[in-house]
Short mmCIF file of C-alpha atoms and ligand atoms in Angstrom, two decimals:
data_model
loop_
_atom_site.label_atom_id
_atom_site.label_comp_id
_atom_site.label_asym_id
_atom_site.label_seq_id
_atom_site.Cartn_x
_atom_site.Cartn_y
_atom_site.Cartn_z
CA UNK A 1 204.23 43.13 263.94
CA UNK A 2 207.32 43.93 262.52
CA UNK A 3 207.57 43.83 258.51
CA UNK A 4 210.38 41.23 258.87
CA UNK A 5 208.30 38.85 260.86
CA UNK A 6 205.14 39.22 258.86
CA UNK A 7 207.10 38.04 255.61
CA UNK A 8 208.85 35.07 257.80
CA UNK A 9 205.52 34.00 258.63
CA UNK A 10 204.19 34.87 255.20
CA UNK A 11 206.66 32.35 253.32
CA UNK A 12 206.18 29.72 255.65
CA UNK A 13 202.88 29.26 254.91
CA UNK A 14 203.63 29.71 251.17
CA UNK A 15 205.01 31.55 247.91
CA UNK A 16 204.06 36.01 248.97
CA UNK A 17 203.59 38.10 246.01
CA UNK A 18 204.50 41.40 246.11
CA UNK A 19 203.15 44.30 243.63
CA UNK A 20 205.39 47.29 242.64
CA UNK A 21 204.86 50.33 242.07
CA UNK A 22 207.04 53.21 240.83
CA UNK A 23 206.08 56.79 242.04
CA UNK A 24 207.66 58.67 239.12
CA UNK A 25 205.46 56.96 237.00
CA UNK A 26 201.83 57.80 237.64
CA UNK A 27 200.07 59.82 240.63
CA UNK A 28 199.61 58.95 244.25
CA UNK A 29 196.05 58.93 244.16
CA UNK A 30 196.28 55.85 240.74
CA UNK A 31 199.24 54.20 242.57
CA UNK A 32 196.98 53.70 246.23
CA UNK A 33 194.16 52.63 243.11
CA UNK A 34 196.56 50.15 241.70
CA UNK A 35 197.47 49.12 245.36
CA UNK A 36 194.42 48.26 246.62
CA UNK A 37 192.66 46.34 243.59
CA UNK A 38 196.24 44.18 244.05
CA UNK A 39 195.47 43.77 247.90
CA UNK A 40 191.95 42.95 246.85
CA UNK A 41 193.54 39.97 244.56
CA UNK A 42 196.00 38.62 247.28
CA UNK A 43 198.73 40.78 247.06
CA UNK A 44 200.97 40.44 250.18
CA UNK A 45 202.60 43.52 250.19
CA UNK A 46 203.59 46.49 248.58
CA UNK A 47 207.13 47.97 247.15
CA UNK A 48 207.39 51.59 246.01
CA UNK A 49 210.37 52.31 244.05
CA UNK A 50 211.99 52.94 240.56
CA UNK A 51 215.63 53.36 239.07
CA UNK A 52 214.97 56.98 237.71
CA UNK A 53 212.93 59.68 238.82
CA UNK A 54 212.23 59.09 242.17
CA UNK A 55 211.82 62.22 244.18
CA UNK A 56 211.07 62.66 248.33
CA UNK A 57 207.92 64.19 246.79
CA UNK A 58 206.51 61.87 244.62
CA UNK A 59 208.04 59.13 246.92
CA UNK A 60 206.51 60.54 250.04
CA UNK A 61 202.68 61.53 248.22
CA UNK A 62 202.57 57.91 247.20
CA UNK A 63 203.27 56.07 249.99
CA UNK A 64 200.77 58.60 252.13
CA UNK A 65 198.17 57.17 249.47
CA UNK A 66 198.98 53.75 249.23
CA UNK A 67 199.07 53.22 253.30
CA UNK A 68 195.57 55.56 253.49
CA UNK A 69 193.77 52.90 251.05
CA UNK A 70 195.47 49.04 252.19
CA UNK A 71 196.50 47.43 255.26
CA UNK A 72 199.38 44.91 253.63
CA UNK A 73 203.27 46.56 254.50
CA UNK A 74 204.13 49.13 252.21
CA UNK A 75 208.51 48.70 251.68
CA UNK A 76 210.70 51.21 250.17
CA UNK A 77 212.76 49.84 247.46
CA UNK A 78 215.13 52.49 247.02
CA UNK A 79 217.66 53.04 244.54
CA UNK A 80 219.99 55.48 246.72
CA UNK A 81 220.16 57.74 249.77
CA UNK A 82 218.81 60.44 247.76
CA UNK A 83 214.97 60.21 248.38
CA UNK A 84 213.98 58.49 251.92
CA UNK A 85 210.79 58.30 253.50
CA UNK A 86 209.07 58.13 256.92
CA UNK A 87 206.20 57.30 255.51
CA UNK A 88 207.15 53.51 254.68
CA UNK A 89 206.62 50.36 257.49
CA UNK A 90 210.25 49.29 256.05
CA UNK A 91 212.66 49.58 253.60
CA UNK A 92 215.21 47.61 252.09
CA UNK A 93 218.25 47.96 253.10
CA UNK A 94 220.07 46.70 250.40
CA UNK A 95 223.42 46.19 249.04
CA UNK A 96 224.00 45.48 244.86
CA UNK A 97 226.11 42.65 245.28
CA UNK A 98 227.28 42.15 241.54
CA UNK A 99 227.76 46.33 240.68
CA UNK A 100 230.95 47.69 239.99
CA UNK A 101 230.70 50.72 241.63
CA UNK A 102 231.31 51.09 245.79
CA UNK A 103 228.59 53.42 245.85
CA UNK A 104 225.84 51.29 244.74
CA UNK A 105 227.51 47.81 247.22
CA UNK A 106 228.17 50.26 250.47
CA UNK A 107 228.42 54.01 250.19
CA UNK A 108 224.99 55.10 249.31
CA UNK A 109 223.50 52.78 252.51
CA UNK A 110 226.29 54.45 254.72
CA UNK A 111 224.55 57.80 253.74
CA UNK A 112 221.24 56.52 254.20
CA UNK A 113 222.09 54.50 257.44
CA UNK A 114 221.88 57.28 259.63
CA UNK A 115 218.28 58.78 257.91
CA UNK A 116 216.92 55.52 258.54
CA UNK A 117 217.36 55.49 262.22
CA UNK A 118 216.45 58.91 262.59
CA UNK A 119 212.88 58.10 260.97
CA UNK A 120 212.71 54.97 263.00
CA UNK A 121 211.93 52.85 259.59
CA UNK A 122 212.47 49.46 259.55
CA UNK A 123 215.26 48.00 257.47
CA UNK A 124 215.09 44.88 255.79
CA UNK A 125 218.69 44.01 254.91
CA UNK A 126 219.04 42.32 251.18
CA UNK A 127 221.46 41.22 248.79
CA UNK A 128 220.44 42.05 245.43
CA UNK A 129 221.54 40.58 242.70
CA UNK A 130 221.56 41.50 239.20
CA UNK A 131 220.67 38.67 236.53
CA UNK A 132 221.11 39.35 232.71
CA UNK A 133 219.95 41.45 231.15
CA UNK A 134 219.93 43.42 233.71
CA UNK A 135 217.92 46.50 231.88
CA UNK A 136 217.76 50.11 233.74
CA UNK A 137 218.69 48.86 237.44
CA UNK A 138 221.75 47.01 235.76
CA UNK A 139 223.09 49.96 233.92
CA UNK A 140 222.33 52.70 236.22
CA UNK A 141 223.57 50.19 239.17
CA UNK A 142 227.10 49.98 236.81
CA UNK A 143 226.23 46.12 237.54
CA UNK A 144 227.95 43.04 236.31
CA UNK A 145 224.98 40.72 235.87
CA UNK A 146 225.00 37.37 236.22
CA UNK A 147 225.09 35.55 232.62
CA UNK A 148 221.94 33.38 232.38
CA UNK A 149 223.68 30.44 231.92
CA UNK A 150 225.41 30.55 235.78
CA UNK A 151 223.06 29.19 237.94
CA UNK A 152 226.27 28.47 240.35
CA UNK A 153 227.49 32.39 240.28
CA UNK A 154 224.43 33.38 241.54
CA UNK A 155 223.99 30.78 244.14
CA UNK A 156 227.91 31.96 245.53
CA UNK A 157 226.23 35.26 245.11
CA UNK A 158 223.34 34.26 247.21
CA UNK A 159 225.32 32.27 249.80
CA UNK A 160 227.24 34.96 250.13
CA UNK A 161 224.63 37.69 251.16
CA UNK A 162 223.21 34.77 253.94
CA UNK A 163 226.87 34.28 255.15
CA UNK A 164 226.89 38.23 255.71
CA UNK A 165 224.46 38.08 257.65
CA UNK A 166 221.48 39.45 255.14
CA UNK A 167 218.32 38.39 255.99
CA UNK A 168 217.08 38.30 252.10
CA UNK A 169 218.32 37.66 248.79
CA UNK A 170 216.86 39.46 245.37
CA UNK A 171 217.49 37.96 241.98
CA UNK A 172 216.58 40.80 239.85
CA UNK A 173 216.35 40.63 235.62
CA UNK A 174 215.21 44.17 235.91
CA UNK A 175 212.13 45.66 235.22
CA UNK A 176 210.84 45.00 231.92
CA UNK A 177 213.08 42.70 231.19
CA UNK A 178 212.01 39.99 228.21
CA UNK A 179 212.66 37.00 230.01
CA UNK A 180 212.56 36.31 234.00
CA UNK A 181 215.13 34.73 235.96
CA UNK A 182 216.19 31.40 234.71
CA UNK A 183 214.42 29.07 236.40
CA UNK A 184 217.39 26.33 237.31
CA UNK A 185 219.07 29.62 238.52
CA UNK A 186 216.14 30.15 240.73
CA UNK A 187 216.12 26.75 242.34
CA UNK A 188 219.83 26.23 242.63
CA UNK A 189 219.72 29.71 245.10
CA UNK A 190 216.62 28.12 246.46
CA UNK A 191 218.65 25.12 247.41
CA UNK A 192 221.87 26.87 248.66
CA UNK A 193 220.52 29.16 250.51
CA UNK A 194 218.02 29.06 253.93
CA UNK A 195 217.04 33.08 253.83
CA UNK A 196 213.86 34.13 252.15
CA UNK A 197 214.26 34.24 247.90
CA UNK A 198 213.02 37.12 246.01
CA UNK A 199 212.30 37.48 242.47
CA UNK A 200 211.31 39.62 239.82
CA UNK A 201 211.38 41.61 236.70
CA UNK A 202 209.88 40.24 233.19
CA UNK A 203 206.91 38.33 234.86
CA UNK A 204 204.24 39.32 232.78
CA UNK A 205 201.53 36.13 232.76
CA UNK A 206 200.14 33.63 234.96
CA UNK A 207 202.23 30.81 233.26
CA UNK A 208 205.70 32.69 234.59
CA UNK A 209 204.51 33.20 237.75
CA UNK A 210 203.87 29.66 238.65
CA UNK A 211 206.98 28.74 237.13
CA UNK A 212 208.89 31.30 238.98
CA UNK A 213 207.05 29.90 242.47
CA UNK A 214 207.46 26.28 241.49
CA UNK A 215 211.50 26.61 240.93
CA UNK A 216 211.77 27.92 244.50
CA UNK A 217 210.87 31.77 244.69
CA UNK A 218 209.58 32.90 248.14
CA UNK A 219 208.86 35.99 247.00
CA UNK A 220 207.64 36.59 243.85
CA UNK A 221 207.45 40.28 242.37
CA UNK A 222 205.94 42.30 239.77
CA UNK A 223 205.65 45.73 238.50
CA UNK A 224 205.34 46.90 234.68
CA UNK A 225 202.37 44.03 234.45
CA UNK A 226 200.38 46.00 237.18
CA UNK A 227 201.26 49.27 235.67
CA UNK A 228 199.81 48.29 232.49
CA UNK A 229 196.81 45.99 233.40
CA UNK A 230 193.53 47.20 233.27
CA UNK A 231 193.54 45.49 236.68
CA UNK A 232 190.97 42.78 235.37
CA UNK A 233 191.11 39.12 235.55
CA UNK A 234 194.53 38.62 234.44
CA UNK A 235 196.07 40.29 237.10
CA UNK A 236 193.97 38.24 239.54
CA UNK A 237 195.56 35.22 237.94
CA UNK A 238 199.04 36.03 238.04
CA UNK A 239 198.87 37.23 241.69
CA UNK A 240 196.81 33.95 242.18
CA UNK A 241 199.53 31.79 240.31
CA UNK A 242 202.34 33.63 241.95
CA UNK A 243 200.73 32.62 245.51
CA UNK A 244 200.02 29.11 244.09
CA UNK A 245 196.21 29.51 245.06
CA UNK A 246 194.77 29.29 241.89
C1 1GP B 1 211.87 45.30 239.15
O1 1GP B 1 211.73 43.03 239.73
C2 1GP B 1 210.99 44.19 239.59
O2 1GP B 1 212.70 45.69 240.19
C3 1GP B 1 209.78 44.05 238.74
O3 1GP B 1 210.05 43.88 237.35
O4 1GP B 1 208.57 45.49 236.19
O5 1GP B 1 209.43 43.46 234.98
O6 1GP B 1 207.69 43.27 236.76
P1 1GP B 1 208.86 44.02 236.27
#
């Protein structure tokens, strides 16, 4: 089944969470760990990627380990043409809406483009869309992002990715990022839009997660929480609140 289809299927029946995992920051071998206790809990599927330090090694190792140890999709979530692997069932193929820069909206993915057919992965086309504060992705994306308090900018933001035709919108506060996406933000896209609705960075707890579903989030994702859990109950809650099946 392709990776498209599974999450169509996936958010019909209900919110997905997704776990991700950044290859620069710990070894294959822990990543396909952290992978499969998060499969174990629910996880839907899993995203490899990171704004810094992603190599074709480390990006390549890790995804050979996560796919040896879980059965959910493993998706690239690249930040550039640089590093591209075979190894993934899809990537995104994604375009930062809100960033300044022509590279980051259209230029890198016309390098990548042609990689991606050769290796015969599976795009996923996205608009991503960068939400204040913004943190690493915002600055090293040179993006504009979208002041908290305009719910409407990032709903024309949204609308606009499903008008060009992408099949998946990302409102992203960035990784770490103290606070997650506004919620009224959240269910204003949800609202304007009919493509699937991803979002993530600065969900940390169960309590977020469910608020994050509840306003309208398809697709709910999380990284620095799985990186530093002891991958104990409370990660079984937030993947379990994210999913609404707690
Ligand atoms: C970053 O949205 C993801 O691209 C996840 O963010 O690391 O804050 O969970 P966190």
């Amino acid at each position: 089944m392709k990776v498209k289809d599974y999450i169509h299927e996936r958010v019909e029946g209900g919110t997905m969470h997704m776990t991700l995992l950044d290859p620069a920051k710990q070894s294959p071998e822990r990543a396909a760990e952290m992978a499969s206790v998060a499969e174990g809990m629910g996880t839907d599927a899993i995203m490899v990627g990171g704004s810094t330090g992603v190599t074709q090694e480390n990006l390549d190792a890790t995804i050979v380990a996560i796919k040896r140890k879980v059965k959910v999709p493993v998706i690239y979530f690249p930040s550039g043409a640089h590093a591209i692997s075979p190894y993934a069932d899809a990537l995104y193929f994604m375009s930062m809406l809100n960033s300044a820069a022509l590279e980051n909206v259209i230029l890198q993915q016309v390098a990548a483009a042609p990689i991606v057919k050769r290796f015969g992965v599976e795009p996923l086309s996205m608009g991503y869309i960068v939400v204040e504060p913004g943190m690493k992705v915002g600055e090293v994306g040179k993006a504009k992002p979208i002041p908290r308090s305009e719910p409407g900018t990032a709903a024309a933001f949204a609308l606009a990715a499903e008008y060009l035709g992408m099949g998946l919108v990302y409102l992203e506060a960035g990784s770490g990022a103290p606070q997650a996406v506004p919620e009224e933000m959240i269910s204003l896209c949800k609202r304007t839009i009919s493509i699937p609705l991803i979002v993530g960075g600065g969900i940390r707890d169960a309590e977020t997660a469910a608020r994050v579903r509840k306003a309208g989030a398809d697709i709910v994702v999380t990284g620095t929480v799985v990186e530093d859990s002891d991958l104990g109950e409370d990660l079984r809650r937030l993947i379990q609140a994210a999913k609404g099946t707690s």
